[in-house]
Coordinates of C-alpha atoms and ligand atoms in Angstrom, one line a residue:
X754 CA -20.5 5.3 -2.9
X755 CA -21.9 2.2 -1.1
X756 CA -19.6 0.0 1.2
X757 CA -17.0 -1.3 -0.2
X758 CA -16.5 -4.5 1.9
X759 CA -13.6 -5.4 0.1
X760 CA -11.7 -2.9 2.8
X761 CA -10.3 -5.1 5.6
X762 CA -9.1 -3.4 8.9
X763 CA -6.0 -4.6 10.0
X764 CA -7.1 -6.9 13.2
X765 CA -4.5 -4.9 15.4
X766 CA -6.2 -1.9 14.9
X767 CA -9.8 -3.1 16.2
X768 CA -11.4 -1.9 19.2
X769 CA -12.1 -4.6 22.2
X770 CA -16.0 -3.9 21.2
X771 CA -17.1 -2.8 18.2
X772 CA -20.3 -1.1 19.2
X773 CA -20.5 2.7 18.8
X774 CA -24.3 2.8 18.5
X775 CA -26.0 6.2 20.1
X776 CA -28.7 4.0 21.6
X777 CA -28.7 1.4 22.5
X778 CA -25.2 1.1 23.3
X779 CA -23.0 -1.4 24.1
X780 CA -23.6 -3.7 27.1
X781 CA -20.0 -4.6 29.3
X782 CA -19.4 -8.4 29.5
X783 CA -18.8 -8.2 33.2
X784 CA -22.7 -7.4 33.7
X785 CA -24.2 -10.1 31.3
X786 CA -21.7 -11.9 33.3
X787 CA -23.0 -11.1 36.1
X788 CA -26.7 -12.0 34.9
X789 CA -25.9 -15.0 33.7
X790 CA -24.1 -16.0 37.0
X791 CA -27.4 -15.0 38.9
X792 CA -28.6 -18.8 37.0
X793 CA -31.8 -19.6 38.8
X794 CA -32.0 -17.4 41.8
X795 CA -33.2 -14.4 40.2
X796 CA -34.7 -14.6 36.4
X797 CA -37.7 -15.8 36.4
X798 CA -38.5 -14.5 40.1
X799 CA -41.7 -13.1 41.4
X800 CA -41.9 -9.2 41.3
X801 CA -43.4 -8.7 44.3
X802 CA -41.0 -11.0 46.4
X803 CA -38.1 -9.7 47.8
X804 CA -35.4 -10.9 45.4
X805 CA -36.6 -8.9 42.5
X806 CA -38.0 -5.6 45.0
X807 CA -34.5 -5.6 46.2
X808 CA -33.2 -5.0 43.0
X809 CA -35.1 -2.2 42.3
X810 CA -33.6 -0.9 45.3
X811 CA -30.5 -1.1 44.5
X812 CA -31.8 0.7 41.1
X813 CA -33.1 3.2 43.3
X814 CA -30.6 3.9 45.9
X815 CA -27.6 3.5 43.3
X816 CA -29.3 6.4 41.6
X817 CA -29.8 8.6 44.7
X818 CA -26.2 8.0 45.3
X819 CA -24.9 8.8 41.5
X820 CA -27.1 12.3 41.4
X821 CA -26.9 13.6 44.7
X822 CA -30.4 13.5 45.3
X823 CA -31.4 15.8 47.7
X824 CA -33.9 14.4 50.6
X825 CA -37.6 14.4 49.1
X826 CA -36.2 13.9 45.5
X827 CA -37.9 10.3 44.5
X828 CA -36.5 7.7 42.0
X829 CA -39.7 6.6 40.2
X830 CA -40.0 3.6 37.9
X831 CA -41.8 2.6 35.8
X832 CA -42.9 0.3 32.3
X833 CA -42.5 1.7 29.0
X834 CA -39.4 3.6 28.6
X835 CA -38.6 7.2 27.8
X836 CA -41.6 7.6 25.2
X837 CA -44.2 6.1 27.6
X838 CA -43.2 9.1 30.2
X839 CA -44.0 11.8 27.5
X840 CA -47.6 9.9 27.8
X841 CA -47.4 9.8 31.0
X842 CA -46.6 13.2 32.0
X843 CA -49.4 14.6 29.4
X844 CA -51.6 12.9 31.3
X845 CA -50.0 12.9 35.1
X846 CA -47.8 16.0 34.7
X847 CA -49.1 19.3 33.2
X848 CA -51.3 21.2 34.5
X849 CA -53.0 23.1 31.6
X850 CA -50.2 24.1 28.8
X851 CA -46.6 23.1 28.5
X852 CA -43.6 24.9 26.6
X853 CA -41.1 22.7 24.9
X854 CA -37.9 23.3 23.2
X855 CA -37.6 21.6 20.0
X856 CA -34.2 21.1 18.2
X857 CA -34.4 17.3 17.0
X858 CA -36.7 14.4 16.8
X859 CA -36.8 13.5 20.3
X860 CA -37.8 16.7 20.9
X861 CA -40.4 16.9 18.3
X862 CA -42.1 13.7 19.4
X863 CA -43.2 15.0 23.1
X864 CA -44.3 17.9 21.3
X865 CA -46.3 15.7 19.2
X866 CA -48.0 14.1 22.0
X867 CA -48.7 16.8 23.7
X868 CA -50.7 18.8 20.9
X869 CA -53.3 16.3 20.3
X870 CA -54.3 16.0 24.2
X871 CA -57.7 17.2 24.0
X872 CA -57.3 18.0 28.1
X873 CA -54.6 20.5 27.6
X874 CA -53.9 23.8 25.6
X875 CA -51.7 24.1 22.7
X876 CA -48.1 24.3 23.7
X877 CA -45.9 26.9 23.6
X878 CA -43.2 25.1 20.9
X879 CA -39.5 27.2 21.1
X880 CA -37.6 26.0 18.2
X881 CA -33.9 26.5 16.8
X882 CA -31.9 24.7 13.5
X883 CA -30.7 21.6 13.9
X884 CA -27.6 21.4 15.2
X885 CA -27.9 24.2 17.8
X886 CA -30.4 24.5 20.9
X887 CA -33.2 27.2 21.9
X888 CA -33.9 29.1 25.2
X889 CA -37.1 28.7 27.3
X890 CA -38.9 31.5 27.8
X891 CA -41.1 32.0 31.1
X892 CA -44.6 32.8 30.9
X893 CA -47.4 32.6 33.1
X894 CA -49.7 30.8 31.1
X895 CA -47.3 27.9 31.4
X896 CA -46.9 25.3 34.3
X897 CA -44.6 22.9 32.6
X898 CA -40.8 23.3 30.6
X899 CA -40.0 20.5 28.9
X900 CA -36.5 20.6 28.2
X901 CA -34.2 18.1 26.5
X902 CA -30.3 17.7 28.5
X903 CA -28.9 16.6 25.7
X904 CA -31.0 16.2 21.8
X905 CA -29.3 12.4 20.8
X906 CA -30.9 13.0 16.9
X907 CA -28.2 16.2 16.1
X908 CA -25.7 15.3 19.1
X909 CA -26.5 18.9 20.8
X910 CA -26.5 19.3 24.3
X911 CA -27.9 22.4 26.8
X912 CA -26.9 23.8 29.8
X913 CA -29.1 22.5 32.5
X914 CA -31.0 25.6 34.6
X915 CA -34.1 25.5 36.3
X916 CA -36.7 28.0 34.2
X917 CA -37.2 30.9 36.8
X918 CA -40.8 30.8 36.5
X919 CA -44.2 28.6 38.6
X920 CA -43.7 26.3 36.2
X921 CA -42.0 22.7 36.7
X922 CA -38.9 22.1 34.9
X923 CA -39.0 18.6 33.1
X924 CA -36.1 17.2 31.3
X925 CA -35.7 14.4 28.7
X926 CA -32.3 13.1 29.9
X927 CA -32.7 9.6 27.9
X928 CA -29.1 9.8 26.6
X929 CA -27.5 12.4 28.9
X930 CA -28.5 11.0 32.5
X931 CA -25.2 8.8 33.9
X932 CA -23.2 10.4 31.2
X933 CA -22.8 14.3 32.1
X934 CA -23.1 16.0 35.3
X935 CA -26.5 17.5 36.6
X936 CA -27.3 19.5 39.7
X937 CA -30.9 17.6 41.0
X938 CA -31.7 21.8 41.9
X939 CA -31.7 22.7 38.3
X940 CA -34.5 20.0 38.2
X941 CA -38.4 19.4 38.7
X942 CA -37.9 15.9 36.8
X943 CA -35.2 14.2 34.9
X944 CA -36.3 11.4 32.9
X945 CA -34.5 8.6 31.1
X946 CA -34.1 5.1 29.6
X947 CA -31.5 2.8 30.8
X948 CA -30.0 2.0 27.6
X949 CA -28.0 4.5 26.8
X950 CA -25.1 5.4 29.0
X951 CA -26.4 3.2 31.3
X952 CA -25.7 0.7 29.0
X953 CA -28.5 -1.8 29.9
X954 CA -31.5 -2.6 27.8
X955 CA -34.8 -0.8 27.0
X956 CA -38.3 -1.0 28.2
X957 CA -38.8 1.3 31.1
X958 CA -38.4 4.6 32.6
X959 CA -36.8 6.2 35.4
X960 CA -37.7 9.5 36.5
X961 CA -36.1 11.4 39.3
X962 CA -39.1 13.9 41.0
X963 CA -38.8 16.6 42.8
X964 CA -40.9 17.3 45.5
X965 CA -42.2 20.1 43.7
X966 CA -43.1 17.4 40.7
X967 CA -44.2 15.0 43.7
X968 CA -46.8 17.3 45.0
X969 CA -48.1 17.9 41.2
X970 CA -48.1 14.5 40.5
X971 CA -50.6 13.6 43.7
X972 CA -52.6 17.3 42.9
X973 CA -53.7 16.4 39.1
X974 CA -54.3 12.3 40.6
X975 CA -56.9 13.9 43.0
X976 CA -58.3 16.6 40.4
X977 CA -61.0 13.9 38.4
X978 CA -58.6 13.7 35.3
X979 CA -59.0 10.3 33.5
X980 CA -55.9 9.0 33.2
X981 CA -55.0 5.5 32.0
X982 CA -54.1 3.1 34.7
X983 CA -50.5 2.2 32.7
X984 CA -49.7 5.8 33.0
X985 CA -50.4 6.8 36.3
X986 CA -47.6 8.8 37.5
X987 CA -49.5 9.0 40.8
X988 CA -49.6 4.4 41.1
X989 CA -46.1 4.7 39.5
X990 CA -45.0 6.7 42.6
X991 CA -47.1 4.4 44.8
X992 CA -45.1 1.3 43.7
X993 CA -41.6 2.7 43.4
X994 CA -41.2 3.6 47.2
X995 CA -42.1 0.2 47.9
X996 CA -39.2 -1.0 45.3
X997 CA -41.9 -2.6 43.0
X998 CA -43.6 -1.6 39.4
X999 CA -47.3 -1.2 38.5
X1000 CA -47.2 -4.4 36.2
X1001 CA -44.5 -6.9 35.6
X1002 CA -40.6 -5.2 34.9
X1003 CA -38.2 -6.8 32.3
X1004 CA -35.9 -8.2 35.5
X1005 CA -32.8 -8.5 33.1
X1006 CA -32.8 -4.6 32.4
X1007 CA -33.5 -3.2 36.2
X1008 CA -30.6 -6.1 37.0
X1009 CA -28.3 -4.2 34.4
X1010 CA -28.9 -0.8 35.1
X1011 CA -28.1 -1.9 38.6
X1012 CA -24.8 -3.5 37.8
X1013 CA -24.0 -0.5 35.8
X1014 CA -25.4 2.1 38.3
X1015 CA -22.9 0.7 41.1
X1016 CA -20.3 0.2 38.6
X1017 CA -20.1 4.3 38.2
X1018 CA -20.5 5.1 41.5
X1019 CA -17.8 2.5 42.2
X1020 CA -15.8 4.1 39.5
X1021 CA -16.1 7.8 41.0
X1022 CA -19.7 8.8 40.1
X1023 CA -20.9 10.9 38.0
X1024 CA -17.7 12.8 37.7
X1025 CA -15.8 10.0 36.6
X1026 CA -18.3 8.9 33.8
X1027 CA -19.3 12.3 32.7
X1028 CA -15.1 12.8 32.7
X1029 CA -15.0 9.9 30.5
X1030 CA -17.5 10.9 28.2
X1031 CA -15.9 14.4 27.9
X1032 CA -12.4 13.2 27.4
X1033 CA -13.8 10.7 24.6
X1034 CA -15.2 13.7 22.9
X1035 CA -12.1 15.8 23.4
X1036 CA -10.6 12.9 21.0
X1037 CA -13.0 12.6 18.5
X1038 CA -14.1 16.4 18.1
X1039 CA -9.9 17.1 18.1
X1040 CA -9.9 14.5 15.4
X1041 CA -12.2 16.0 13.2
X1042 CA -11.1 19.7 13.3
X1043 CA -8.1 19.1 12.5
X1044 CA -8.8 16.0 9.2
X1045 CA -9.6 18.1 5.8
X1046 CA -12.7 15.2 4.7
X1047 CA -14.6 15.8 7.9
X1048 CA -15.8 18.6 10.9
X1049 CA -18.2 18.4 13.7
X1050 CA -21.8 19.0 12.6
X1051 CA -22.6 21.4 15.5
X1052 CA -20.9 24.8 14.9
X1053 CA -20.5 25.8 18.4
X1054 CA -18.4 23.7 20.1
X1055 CA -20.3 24.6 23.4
X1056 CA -23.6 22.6 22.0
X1057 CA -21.4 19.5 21.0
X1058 CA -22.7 16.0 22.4
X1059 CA -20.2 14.5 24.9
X1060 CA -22.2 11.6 24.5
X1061 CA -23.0 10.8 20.7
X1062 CA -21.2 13.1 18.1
X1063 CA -22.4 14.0 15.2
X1064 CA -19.3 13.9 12.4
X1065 CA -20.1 15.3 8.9
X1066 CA -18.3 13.7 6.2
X1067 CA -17.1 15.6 2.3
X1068 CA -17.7 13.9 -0.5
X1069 CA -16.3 11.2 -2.2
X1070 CA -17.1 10.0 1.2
X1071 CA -20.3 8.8 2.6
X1072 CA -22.2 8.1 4.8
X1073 CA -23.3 4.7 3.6
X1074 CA -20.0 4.2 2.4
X1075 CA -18.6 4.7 5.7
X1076 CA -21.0 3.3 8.4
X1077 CA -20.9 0.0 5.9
X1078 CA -17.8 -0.3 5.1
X1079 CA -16.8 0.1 9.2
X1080 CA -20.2 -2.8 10.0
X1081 CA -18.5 -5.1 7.8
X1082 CA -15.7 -4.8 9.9
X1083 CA -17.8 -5.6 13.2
X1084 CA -18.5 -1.8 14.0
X1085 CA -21.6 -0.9 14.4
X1086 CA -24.3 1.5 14.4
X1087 CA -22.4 4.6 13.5
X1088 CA -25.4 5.3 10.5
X1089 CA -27.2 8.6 11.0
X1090 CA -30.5 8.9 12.2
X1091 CA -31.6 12.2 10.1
X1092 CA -30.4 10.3 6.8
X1093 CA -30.3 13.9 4.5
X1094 CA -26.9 14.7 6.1
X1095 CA -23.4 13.2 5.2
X1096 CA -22.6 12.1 8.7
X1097 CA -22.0 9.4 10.8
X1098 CA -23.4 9.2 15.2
X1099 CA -20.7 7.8 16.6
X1100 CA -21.3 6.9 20.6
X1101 CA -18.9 8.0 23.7
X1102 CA -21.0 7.1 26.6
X1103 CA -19.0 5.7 29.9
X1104 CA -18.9 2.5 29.0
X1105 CA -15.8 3.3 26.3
X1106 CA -12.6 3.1 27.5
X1107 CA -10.3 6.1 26.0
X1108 CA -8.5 3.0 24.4
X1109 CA -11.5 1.9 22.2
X1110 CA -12.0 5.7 21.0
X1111 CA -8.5 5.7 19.9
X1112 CA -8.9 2.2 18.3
X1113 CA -12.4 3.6 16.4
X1114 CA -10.5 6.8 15.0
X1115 CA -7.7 4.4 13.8
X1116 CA -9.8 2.7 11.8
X1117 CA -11.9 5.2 10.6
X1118 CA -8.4 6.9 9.5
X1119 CA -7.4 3.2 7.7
X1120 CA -11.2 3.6 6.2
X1121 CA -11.0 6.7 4.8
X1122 CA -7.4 6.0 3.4
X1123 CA -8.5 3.3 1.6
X1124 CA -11.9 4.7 0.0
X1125 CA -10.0 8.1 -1.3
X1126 CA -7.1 5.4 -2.3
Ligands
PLP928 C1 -33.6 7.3 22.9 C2 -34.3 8.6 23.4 C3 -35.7 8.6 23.6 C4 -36.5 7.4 23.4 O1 -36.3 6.4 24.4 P1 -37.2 5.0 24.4 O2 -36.6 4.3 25.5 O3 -37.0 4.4 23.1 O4 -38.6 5.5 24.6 C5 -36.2 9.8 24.1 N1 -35.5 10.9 24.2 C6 -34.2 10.9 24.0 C7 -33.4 12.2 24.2 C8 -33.5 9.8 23.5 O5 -32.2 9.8 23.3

């Protein structure tokens, strides 16, 4: 059934910002407000002078503050986001042979870079169905678990435990970091782009080392490896603790994650937005149990996303018919990214007020009524 646009949500029953996206998500007002109040003194700024450098402080010690970070632990930057750290790290990172958990297409992709590096052994790959998560498994042969916090493709997330084994553990926490709470112990490396619950824009990496990660990082640096300039862990560490980047940043996205990093810890940290996240979840996973057209996608309640669910639909409905019928109404990005399922990805990062998720299940109610009408 394709959109029917002719369906017109009653204006009172709109959210205050129609974005719902799982990545990238919705950027508050306040901060573009912010950047454009910075007018001429910071875009278009040197990155080496110390405008610019003390932002990525402020990135960097905003960050220390949300996670905890224990003394040692190191908030490295740099260009290329999320995917250009899976490079990175196959290059900078392991040792001889990773293990990875694979349960989506975030997962599948690091697994995909690291199989083809011609310096390193075949990984160990752990896999599960979609919809649930797997279990790493120490071994000696490995020096590297690559785990995902939480897998945005199928809305699963995993408890977060250090592998009890030599090896580093290395976590994908793209969509998970700023929006559910971590212990930094449980971690050698959490990695992540800033727009997803931080709600900023794309284009670079954080990654928060251990020292354990640190010492690797300098150890494979010395070893004789060739590793691309771009993707030196080892320069990206060298720049970072002097608050710069190996080449030039995007400076409206470190000013952004910024904004939004002190805007949590303002809020009550971590707790508060992971609190958020979970209580907008509470709503929407409620809401679906309970209607007779729709139900989670992840059985197990304890895997569910509190950060991007994954809603499966019966027919008459549809996906298309759905996610359309809600865009021409102004909200987007609810389509799903694996399109062979009859569901929608709806987002409930930090920066949606409990208001909005009411406001979204509303309409999606008025939707539904009106299709099945
Ligand atoms: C979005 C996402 C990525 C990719 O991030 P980019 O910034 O586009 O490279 C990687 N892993 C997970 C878990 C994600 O959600």
């Amino acid at each position: 059934m394709p959109e029917d646009t002719s369906i017109r949500i009653p204006s009172g029953l709109l959210p205050s910002d129609g974005r719902f996206g799982c990545g990238p998500t919705r950027v508050r007002q306040s901060t573009l407000d912010h950047l454009a109040e910075s007018g001429s003194s910071y875009m278009g700024t040197s990155h080496r002078r110390p405008t610019v450098r003390r932002m990525v402080g402020r990135v960097r010690s905003g960050l220390t503050e949300l996670f905890g970070l224990p003394d040692g632990y190191e908030v490295v930057l740099g260009n290329g986001g999320a995917s250009a750290f899976w490079d990175a790290a196959a290059f900078g990172l392991i040792e001889r042979a990773s293990q990875h958990l694979r349960f989506g297409a975030f997962s599948s992709k690091f697994v995909g870079v690291v199989s083809g590096a011609p310096h390193l052994e075949a990984p160990d790959v752990i896999e599960s169905p979609l919809g649930t998560h797997p279990m790493p498994s120490p071994s000696d042969r490995i020096d590297l678990y690559a785990l995902t916090h939480n897998e945005t493709s199928t809305g699963v997330t995993m408890p977060l435990r250090r592998v009890e084994a030599d090896g580093l553990t290395v976590v994908d926490a793209t969509s998970a970091a700023g929006a559910i709470a971590v212990d930094p112990m449980q971690f050698d490396v959490y990695f992540f782009s800033p727009q997803k619950a931080f709600g900023a824009d794309g284009g670079l990496y954080v990654a928060l080392c251990s020292p354990r990660a640190l010492e690797r990082i300098d150890r494979i640096a010395a070893s004789g490896r060739w590793i691309p300039p771009f993707l030196s862990l080892s320069s990206a560490v060298a720049q970072s603790v002097k608050d710069q980047t190996y080449n030039t940043p995007a400076l409206a996205t470190l000013f952004m994650l910024a904004d939004t990093v002190e805007w949590m810890n303002g809020q009550g940290g971590l707790a508060w937005s992971s609190g958020r996240c979970a209580a907008n979840a509470a709503m929407l996973y409620g809401w679906a149990e309970q209607h007779p057209m729709a139900q989670p996608f992840v059985p197990d309640p304890s895997m569910r996303s509190p950060i991007g669910a994954t809603i499966d639909f019966r027919q008459p409905l549809t996906w298309a018919g759905l996610a359309g019928t809600l865009r021409a109404n102004g909200i987007v990005d609810t389509e799903p990214y694996h399109k062979d399922g009859n569901h929608l990805r709806i987002g409930l990062w930090p920066s949606i007020p409990h208001s909005d998720m009411e406001a979204f299940i509303a309409c999606l109610d008025y939707v539904i009524e009106a299709i099945l009408s």
